[in-house]
Coordinates of C-alpha atoms in Angstrom, one line a residue:
Chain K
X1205 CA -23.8 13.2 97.6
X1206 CA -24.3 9.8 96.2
X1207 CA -26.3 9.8 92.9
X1208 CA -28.7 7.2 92.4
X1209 CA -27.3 4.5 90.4
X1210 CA -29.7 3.4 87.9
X1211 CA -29.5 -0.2 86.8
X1212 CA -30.1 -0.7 82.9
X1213 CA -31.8 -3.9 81.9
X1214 CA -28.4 -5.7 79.8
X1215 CA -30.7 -6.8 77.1
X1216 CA -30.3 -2.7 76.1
X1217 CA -26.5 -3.5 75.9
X1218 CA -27.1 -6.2 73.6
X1219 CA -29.5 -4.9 71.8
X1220 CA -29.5 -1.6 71.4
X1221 CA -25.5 -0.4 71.8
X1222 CA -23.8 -2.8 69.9
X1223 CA -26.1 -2.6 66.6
X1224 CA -25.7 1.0 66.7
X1225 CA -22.2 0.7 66.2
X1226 CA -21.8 -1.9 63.9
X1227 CA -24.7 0.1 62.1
X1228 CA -22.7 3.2 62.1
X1229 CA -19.0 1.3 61.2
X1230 CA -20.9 -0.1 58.1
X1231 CA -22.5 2.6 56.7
X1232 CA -19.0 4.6 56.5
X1233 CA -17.1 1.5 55.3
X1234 CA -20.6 1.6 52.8
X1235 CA -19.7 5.2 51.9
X1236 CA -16.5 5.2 51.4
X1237 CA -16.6 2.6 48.2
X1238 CA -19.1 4.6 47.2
X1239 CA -17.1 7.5 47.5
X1240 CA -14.4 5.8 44.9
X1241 CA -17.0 5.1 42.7
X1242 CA -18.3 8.2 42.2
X1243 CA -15.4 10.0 42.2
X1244 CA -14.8 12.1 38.9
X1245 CA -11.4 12.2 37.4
X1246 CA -9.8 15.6 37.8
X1247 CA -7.9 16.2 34.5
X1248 CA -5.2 18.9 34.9
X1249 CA -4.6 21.3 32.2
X1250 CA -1.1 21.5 30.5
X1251 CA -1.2 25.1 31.7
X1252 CA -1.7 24.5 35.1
X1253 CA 1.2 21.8 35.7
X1254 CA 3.5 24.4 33.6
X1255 CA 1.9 27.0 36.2
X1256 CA 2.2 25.5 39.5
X1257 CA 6.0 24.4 38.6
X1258 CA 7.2 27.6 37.3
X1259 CA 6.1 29.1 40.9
X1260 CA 8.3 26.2 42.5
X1261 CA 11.0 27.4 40.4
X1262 CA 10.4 30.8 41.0
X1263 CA 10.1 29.9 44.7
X1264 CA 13.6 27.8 44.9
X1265 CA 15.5 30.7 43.4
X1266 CA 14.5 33.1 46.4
X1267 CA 15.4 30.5 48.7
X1268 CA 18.6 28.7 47.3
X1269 CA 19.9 31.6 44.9
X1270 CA 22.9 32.1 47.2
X1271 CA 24.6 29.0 45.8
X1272 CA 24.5 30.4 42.1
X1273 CA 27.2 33.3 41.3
X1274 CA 25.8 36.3 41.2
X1275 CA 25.8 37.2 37.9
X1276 CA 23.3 34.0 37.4
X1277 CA 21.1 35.1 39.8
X1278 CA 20.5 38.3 38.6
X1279 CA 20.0 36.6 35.3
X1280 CA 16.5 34.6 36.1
X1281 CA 15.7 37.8 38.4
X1282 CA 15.6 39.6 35.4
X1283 CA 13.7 37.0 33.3
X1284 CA 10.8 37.1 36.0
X1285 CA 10.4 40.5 37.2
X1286 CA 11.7 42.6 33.6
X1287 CA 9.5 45.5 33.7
X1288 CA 9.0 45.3 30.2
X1289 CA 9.0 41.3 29.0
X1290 CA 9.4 39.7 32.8
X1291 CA 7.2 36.3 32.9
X1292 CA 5.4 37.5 35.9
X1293 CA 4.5 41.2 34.3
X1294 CA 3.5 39.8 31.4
X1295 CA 1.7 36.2 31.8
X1296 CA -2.1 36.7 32.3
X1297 CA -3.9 33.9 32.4
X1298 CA -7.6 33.6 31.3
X1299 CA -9.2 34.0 34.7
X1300 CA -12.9 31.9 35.3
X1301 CA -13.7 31.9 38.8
X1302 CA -15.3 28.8 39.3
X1303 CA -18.3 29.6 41.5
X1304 CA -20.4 26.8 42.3
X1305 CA -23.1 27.9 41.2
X1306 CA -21.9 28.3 37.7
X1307 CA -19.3 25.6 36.9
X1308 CA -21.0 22.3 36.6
X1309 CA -18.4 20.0 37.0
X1310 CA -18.1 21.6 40.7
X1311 CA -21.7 21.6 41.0
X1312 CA -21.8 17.6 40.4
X1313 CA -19.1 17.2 43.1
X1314 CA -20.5 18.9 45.5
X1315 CA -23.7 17.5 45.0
X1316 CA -22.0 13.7 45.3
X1317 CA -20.6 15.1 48.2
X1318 CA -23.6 15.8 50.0
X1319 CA -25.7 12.8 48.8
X1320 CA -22.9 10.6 50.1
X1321 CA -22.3 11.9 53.3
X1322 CA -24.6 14.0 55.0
X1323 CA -28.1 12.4 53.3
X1324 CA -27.1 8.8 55.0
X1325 CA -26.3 10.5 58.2
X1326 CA -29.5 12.3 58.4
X1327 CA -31.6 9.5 57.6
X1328 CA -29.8 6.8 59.7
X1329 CA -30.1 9.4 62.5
X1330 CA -33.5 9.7 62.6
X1331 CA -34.6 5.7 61.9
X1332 CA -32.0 4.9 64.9
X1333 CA -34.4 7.8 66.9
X1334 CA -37.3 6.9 66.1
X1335 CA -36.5 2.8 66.5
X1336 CA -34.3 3.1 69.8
X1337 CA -37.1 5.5 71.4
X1338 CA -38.2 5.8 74.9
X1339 CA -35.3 4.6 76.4
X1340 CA -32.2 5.1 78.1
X1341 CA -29.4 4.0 76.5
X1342 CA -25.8 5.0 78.3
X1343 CA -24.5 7.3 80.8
X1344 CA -21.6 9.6 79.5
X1345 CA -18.8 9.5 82.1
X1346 CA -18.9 13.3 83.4
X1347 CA -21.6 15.5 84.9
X1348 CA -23.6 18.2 82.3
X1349 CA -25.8 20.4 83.1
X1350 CA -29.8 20.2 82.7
X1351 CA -28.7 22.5 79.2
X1352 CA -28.2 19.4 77.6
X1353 CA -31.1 17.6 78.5
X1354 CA -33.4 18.3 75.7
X1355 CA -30.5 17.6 73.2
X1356 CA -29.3 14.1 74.8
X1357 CA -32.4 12.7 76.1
X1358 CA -34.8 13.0 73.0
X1359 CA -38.1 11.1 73.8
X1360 CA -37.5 11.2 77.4
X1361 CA -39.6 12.4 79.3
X1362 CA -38.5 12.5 82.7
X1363 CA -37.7 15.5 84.4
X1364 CA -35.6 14.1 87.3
X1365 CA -33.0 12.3 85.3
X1366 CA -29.5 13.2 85.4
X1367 CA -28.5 15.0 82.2
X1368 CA -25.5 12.1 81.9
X1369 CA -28.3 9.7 80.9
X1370 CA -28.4 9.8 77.2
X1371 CA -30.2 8.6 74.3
X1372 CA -29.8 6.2 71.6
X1373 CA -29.6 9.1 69.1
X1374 CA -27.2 10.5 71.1
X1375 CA -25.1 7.9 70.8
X1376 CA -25.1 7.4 67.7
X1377 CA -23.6 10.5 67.1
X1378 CA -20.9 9.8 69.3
X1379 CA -20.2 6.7 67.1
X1380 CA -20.1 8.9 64.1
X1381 CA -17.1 11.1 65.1
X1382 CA -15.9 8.5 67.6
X1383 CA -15.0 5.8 64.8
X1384 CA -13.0 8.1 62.8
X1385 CA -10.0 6.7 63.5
X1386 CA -11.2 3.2 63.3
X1387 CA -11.7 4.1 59.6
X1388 CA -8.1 5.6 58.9
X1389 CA -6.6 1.9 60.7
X1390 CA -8.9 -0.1 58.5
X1391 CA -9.4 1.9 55.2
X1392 CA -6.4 4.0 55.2
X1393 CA -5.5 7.5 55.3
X1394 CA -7.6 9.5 53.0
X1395 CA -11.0 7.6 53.0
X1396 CA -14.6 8.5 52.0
X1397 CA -16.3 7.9 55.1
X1398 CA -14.5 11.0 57.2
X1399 CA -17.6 13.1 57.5
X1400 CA -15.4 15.8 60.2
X1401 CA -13.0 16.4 58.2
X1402 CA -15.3 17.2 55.3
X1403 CA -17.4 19.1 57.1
X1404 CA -13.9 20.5 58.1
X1405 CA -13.5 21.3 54.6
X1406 CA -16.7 23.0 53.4
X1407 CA -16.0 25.5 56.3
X1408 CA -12.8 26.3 55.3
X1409 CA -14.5 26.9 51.9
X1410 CA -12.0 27.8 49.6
X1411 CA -12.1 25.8 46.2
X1412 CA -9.4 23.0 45.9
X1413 CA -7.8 24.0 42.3
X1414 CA -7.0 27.4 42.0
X1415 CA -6.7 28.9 38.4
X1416 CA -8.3 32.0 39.6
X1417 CA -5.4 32.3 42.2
X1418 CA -2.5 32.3 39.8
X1419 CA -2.5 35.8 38.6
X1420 CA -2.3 36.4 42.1
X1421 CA 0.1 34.0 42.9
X1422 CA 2.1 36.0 40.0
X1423 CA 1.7 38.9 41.2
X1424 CA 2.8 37.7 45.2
X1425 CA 5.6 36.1 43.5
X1426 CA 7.0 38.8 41.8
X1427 CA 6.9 41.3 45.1
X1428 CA 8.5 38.8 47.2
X1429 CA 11.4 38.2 44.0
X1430 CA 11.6 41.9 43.9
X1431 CA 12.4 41.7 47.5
X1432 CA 15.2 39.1 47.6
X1433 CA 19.0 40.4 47.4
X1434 CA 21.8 38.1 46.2
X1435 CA 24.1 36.9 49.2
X1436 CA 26.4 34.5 48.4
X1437 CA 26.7 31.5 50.6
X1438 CA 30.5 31.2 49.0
X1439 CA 32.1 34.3 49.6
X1440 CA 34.5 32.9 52.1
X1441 CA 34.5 28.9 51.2
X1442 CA 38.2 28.7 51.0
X1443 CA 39.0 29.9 54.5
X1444 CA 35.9 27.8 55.8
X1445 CA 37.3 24.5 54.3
X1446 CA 40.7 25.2 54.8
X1447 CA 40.6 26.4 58.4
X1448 CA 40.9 22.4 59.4
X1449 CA 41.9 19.2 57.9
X1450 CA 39.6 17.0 55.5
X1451 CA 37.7 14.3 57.0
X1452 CA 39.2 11.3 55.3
X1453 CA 37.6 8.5 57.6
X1454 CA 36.6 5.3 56.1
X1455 CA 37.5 6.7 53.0
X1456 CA 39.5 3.2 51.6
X1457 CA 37.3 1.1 53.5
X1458 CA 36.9 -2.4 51.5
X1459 CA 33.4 -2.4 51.9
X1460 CA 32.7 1.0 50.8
X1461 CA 31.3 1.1 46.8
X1462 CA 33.7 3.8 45.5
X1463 CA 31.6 7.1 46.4
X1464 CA 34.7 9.3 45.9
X1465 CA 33.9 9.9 42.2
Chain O
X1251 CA 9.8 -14.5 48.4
X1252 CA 13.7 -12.6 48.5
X1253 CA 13.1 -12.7 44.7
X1254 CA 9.9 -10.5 45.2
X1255 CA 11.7 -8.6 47.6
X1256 CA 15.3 -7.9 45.8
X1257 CA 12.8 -7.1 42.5
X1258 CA 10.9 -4.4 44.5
X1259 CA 14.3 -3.0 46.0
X1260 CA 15.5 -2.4 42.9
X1261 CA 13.0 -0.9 41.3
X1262 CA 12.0 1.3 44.3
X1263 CA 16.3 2.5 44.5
X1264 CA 15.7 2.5 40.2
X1265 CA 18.7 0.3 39.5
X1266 CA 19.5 -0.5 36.3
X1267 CA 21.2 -4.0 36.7
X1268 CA 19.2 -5.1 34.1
X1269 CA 21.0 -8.9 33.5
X1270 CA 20.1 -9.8 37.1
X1271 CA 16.8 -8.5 36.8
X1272 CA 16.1 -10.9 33.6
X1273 CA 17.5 -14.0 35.1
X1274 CA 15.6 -13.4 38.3
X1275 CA 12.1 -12.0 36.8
X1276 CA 11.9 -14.6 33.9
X1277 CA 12.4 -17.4 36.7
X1278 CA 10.0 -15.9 38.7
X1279 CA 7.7 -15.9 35.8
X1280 CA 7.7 -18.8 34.4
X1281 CA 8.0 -20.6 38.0
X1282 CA 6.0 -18.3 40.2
X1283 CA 3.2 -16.7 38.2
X1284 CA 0.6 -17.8 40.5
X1285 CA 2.3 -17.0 43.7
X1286 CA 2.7 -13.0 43.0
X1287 CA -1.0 -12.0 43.0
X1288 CA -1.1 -8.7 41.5
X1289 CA 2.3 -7.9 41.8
X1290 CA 3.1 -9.9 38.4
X1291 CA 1.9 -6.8 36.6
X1292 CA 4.6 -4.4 37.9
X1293 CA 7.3 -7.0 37.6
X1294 CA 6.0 -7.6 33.9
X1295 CA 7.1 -4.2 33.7
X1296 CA 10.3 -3.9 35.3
X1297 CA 11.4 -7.4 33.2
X1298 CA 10.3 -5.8 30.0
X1299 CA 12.2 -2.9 30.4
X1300 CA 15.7 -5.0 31.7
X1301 CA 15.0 -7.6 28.5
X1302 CA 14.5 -4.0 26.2
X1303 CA 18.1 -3.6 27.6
X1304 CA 19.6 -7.3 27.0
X1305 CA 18.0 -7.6 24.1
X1306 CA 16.1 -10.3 24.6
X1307 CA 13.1 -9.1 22.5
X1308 CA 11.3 -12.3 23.3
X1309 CA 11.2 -12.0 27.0
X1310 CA 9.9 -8.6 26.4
X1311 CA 7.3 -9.8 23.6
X1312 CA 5.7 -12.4 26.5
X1313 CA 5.7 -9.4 29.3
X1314 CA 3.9 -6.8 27.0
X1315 CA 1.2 -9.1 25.6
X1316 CA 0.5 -10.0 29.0
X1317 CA -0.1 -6.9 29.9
X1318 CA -1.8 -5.5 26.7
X1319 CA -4.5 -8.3 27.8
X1320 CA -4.9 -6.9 31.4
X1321 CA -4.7 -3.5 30.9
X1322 CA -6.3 -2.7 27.3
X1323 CA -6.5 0.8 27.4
X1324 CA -3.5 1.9 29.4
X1325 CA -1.4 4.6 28.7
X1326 CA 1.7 3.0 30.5
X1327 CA 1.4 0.1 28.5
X1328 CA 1.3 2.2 25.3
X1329 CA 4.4 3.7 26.4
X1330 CA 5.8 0.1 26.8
X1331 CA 4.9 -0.6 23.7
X1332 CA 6.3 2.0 22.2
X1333 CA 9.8 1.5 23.9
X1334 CA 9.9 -2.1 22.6
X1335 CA 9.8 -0.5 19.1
X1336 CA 12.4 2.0 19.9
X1337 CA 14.3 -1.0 21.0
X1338 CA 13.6 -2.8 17.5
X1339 CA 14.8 0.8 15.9
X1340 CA 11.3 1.3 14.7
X1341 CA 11.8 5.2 15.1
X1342 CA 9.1 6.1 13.2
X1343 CA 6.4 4.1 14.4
X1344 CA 7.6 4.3 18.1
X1345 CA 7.3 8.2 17.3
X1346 CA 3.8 7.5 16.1
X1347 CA 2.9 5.6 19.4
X1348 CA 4.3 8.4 21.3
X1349 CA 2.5 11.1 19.3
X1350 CA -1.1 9.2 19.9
X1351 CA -0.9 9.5 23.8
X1352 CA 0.0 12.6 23.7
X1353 CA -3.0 13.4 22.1
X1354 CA -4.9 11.7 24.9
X1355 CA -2.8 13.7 27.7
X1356 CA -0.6 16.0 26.6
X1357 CA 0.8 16.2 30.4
X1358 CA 2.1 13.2 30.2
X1359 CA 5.5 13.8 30.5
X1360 CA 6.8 10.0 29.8
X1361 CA 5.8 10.4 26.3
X1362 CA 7.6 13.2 25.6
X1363 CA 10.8 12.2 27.1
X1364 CA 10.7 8.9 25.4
X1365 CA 10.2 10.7 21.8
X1366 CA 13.6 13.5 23.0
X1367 CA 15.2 10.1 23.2
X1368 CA 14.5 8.7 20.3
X1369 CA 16.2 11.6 18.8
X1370 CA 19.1 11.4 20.5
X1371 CA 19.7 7.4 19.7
X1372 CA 19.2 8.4 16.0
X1373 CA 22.3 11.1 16.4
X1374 CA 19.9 14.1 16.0
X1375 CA 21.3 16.4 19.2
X1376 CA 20.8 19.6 18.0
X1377 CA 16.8 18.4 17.3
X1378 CA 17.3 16.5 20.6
X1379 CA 18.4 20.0 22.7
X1380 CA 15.8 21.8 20.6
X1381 CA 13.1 19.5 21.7
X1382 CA 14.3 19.6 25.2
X1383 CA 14.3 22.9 25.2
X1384 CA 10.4 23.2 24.7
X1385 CA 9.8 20.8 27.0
X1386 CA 11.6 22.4 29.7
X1387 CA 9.8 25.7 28.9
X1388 CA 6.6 23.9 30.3
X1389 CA 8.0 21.4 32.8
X1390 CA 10.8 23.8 34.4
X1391 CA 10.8 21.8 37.5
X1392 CA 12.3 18.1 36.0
X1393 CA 15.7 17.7 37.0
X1394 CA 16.4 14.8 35.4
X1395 CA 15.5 16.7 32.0
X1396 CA 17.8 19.6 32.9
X1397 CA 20.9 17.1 33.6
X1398 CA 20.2 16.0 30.1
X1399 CA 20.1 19.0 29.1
X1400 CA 23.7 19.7 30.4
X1401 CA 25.3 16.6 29.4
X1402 CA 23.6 17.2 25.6
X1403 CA 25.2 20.8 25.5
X1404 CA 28.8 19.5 27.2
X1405 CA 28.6 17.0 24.0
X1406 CA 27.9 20.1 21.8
X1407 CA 30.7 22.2 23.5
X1408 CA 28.4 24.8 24.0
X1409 CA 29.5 25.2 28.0
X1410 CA 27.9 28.5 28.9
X1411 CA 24.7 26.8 28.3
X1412 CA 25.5 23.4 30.4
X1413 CA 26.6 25.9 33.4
X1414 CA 23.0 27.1 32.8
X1415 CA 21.4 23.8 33.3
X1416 CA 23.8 22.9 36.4
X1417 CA 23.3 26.3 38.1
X1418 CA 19.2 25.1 38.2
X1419 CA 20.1 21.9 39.5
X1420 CA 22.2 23.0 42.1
X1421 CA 19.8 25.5 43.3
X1422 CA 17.1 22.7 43.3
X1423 CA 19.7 20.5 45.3
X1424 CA 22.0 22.5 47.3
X1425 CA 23.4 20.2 49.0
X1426 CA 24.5 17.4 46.2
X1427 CA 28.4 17.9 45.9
X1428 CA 27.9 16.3 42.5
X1429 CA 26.2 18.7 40.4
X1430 CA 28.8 21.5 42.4
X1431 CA 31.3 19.4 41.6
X1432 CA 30.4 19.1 37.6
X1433 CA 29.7 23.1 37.7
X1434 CA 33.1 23.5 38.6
X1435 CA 34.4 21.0 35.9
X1436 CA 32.2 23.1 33.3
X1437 CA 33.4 26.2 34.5
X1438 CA 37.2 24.8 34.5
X1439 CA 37.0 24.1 30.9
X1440 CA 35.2 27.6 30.2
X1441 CA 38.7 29.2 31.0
X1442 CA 39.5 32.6 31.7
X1443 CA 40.3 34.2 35.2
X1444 CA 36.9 34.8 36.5
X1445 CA 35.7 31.5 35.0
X1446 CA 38.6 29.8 36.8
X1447 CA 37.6 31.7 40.4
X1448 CA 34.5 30.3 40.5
X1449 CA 35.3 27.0 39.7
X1450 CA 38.0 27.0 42.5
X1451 CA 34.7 28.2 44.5
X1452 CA 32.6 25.5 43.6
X1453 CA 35.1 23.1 44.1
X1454 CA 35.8 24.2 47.7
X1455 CA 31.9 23.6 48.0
X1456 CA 31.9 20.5 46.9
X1457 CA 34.7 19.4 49.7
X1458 CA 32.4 20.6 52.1
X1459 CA 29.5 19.3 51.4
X1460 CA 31.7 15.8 51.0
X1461 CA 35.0 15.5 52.3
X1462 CA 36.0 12.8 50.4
X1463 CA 35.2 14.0 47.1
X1464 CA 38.9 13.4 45.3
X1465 CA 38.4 14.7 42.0
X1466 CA 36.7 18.0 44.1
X1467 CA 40.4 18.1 45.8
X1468 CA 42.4 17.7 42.9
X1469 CA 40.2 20.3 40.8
X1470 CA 40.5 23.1 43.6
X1471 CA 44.7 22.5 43.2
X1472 CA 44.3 22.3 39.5
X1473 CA 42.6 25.8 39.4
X1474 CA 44.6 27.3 42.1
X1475 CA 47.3 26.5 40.3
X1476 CA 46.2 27.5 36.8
X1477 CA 45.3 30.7 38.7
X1478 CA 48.6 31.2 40.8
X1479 CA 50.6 30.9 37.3
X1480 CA 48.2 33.5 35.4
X1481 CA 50.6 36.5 34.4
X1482 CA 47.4 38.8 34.5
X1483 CA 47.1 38.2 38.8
X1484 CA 48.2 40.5 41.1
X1485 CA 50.5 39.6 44.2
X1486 CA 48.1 39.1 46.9
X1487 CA 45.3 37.0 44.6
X1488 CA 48.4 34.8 43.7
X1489 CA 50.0 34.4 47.4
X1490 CA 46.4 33.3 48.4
X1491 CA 46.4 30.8 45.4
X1492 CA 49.4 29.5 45.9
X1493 CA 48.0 29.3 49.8
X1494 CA 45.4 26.8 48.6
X1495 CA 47.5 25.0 46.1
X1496 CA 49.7 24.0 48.6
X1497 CA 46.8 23.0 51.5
X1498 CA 45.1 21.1 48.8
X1499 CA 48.4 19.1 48.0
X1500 CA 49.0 18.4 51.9
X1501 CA 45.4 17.0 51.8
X1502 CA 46.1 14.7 48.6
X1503 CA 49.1 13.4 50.4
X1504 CA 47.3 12.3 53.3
X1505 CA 44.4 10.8 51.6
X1506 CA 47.5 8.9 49.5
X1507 CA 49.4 7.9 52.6
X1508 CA 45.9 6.4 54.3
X1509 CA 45.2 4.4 51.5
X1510 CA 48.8 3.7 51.1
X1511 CA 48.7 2.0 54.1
X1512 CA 49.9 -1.7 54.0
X1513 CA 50.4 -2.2 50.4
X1514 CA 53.0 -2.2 48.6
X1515 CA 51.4 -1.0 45.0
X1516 CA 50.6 1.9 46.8
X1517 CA 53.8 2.8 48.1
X1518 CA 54.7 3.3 44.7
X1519 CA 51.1 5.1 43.5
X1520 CA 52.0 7.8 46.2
X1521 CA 55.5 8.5 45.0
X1522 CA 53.6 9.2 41.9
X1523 CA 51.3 11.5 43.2
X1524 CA 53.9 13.5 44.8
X1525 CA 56.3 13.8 41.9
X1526 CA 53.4 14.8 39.7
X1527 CA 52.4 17.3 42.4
X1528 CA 56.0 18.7 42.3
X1529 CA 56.2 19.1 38.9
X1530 CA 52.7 21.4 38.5
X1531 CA 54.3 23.6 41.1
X1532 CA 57.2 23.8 39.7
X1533 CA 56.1 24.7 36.6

C-alpha cells in the first residue's frame, strides 16, 4: 500500500527548518553564559569539608583495614563507634533542613533556574507556533498512529493527513533534546543549556548539599563499622612471597631511574 | 612551544627541578610573553615558586607584581605573596599574610599548611606537630599532611606515633610498597619481638607489591635474623626464621650476581655482600 507522497514546496526547507534550528542552537548557547553569570558561589562550611572527609576516612578503614595489624584496627574502631565517647555516637550536628520554601539562598537558585531554562523554552515554543503556522513542516521517518495527531500537527487542520506529517512546533521540540549533544562537543561537558538533564534533576528531587543527611550518614556509618571484622590480608605473606623466586627483570637496566629505593 | 610543553609536564607530574624551571621560564618570559596567551599566568607561578627556591628574589619580585596587577583580589596570589616573605625569613609578616586569608576562607587548606611550615623552618617541631595535629583533626583525609606528620614524629623519636600516621596512609594506599616499606623501618627500630614480626610482615608486603624493592629484601633478612637470634623464641618460630633468612639471602645473591654481570667492580661488590651475609648468620 503505497502512501501518497506529498511534495513540500523547498522554500519550507529554507525557510522554515533551518531557522528553527539555528534559532534553537542559539538560544542554548544564549543560556548557557547566562547560566555562568548567574551562578551563585556555593561557599562550603569548615564543618562540612571536615564532615564529608571524616566519612571517607571512616569509609577506607572498612574497606582497606586488613592491611593495618590488628591491634590498629581495633584502635580507630574504637575511636568511632565507643559507646560512650565514639565520634559517630557523639557528633550531632545542628540539623536545618533546607526546604525550598524556607531557605532563600535555594529559593534564588531555583528561581534562576527556571527563568533561565524553562521561561525561554516556553516562549520560543509558542512565537515558533504561532509564526510557522498552518503548515507542514517534515515527515518523521516511522508510522504513528492518529494518537499523535492533535499533538504533532497543531494548526492543521486536515483530517486525512498521515500522523508522520508534523509541525513546526513539533520540530522544534525535537531540536531541543536533539541538539544536546551538539552542546556537550561545542560547550563542554557540564553546560547551562542541558534542559533534559535538569529536568532530569528536579525529578530526582533530592537537594544537592546534604547537611541534613550527615547525622544519618553517621549513624549508616557506624552500623556498617559495627559490622566489619578484622581479617588480615598478611597472615600468610611469607609463604606467599616465598613460594617462588623474586621477579628481578630489568632491575639494572641503564635506562631505568633507580626505583629500587 | 616544547618549552610550554616541558613547563606544563612538570608542573602537572609536580617536579621540583626548580634550576631548569628558572632558566627555561625566565627565557620564556622575557622572550615569549606575547606568544603564551593566558598561560603566562600559571607559568608566572610555577617560576615564582622555582626562583623562591634558587633564590633569585628578583625573578620572583617581577612574577608576583605581574600577577598582583592581574589578579588583585586573589587568594592564590596572597598565598604567593606570603611565600616570597617566608623566603625572605619574614616569619612574622608571612604569618600575618597567612592569618588574613584564613579569615576570608578558613577551608583553605594552602594557608594553613604554609603557616605549619613556617614553624618547622624556624626549628619549632613540637609547635609544628601540635599544629598539624589540629589540622589533621579537621582535614583527616590529606595524605600529604599525614606523611609529614610521620617524618616530624621520626625526627622527634616518638615512633609509636609515626607508625600511626603510616598505618593511615597505607590503608589510604594499599598498594604503595613505599609507605609499607617505611612502616616496617618504623616498626624495626620500635624493637621488641612482636614489633620485629610485623615488620618482617610488612616487609614481605612490600616485595610483593614490588619485587625489586632491595632495601624491602634486606630488611625482611635483617628482622628474620634479629628474630631467629632472639633467646626469648621458641624452636619452631626460629626454624621458620631462619627459613626466611636464608630465602632472603638466596634472593640478594641473585639480584647481586645480575647486576654483577659484566663488570668487574661488581665482582668485587658481590663478594662483599656475601661475606657480610655470612657473618650475620653466623653471628
Amino acid at each position: 500500500m503505497a502512501e501518497p507522497e506529498l511534495l513540500l514546496d523547498s522554500n519550507i526547507r529554507l525557510w522554515v527548518v533551518l531557522p528553527i534550528v539555528f534559532i534553537t542552537f542559539l538560544v542554548g548557547v544564549i543560556r548557557h553564559y547566562v547560566s555562568i553569570l548567574l551562578q551563585s558561589d556555593k561557599k562550603l562550611t569548615l564543618e562540612q569539608v571536615s564532615d564529608s572527609q571524616v566519612l571517607i576516612r571512616s569509609r577506607i578503614l572498612r574497606e582497606n583495614g586488613k592491611y593495618i595489624p590488628k591491634q590498629s584496627f581495633l584502635m580507630r574502631k574504637f575511636y568511632f563507634n565507643n559507646q560512650e565517647d565514639g565520634f559517630f555516637k557523639n557528633t550531632k550536628r545542628k540539623v536545618v533542613p533546607p526546604s525550598p520554601m524556607t531557605d532563600p539562598s535555594m529559593l534564588t537558585d531555583m528561581m534562576k533556574g527556571n527563568v533561565t531554562n524553562v521561561l525561554p523554552m516556553i516562549l520560543i515554543g509558542g512565537w515558533i507556533n504561532w509564526t510557522f503556522s498552518g503548515f507542514v513542516t517534515t515527515k518523521v521517518p516511522f508510522p504513528l498512529t492518529l494518537r499523535f495527531k492533535p499533538m504533532l500537527q497543531q494548526g492543521i487542520e486536515l483530517l486525512s493527513l498521515d500522523a508522520s506529517w508534523v509541525s513546526s512546533a513539533s520540530w522544534y521540540f525535537l531540536n531541543v533534546f536533539g541538539l544536546r549533544s551538539m552542546y556537550s562537543l561545542i560547550l563542554g561537558q557540564d553546560n547551562g543549556a542541558d534542559q533534559s538533564r535538569i529536568m532530569q534533576e528536579q525529578m530526582s528531587g533530592a537537594a544537592m548539599a546534604m547537611p541534613a543527611d550527615t547525622n544519618k550518614a553517621f549513624k549508616a556509618e557506624w552500623e556498617a563499622l559495627e559490622l566489619t571484622d578484622h581479617q588480615w590480608a598478611l597472615e600468610n605473606i611469607e609463604e606467599e612471597l616465598m613460594s617462588r623466586e623474586l621477579d628481578l627483570d630489568g632491575m639494572f637496566s641503564k635506562e631505568l631511574p633507580t626505583g629500587i629505593f | 612551544m616544547e618549552m610550554r610543553d616541558k613547563l606544563r609536564k612538570w608542573r602537572e607530574d609536580n617536579h621540583r627541578n626548580s634550576e631548569q624551571i628558572v632558566d627555561v621560564g625566565e627565557e620564556l618570559i622575557n622572550e615569549h610573553a606575547s606568544k603564551l596567551g593566558d598561560d603566562i599566568w600559571i607559568i608566572y607561578e610555577q617560576v615564582m615558586i622555582a626562583a623562591l627556591d634558587c633564590s633569585r628574589d628578583d625573578l620572583a619580585w617581577t612574577c608576583l607584581q605581574e600577577l598582583k596587577r592581574q589578579f588583585p583580589g586573589s587568594q592564590r596570589v596572597k598565598r604567593l605573596a606570603g611565600m616570597r616573605l617566608e623566603a625572605l625569613e619574614k616569619y612574622e609578616d608571612a604569618s600575618k599574610q597567612y592569618d588574613s586569608i584564613l579569615q576570608d576562607d578558613p577551608t583553605n587548606t594552602a594557608a594553613r599548611k604554609r603557616k605549619i611550615s613556617i614553624l618547622k623552618a624556624q626549628g619549632k617541631s613540637a609547635e609544628a606537630i601540635r599544629e598539624l595535629n589540629e589540622y589533621l583533626e579537621q582535614f583527616v583525609g590529606d595524605q600529604e599532611a599525614w606523611h609529614e606528620l610521620s617524618e616530624l614524629y621520626i625526627n622527634e623519636h616518638d615512633y609509636g606515633k609515626a607508625a600511626f600516621c603510616l598505618e593511615e596512609l597505607m590503608m589510604t594506599n594499599p598498594h604503595n610498597h613505599l609507605y609499607c616499606e617505611q612502616y616496617a623501618e618504623v616498626k624495626y627500630t620500635q624493637g621488641g619481638l612482636e614489633n620485629l614480626e610485623l615488620s618482617r610482615k610488612y616487609f614481605a608486603q612490600a616485595l610483593k607489591l614490588n619485587n625489586r624493592n632491595m632495601r624491602a629484601l634486606f630488611g625482611l633478612y635483617m628482622s628474620a635474623s634479629h628474630i631467629a637470634a632472639s633467646p626469648k623464641v621458641n624452636a619452631t618460630v626460629k626454624k621458620a626464621n631462619v627459613k626466611y633468612a636464608t630465602w632472603a639471602t638466596n634472593q640478594i645473591n641473585r639480584a647481586y650476581q645480575l647486576a654483577g654481570r659484566g663488570t668487574k667492580e661488581n665482582k668485587c661488590s658481590v663478594k662483599a655482600v656475601e661475606e657480610m651475609l655470612e657473618s650475620i648468620t653466623m653471628s
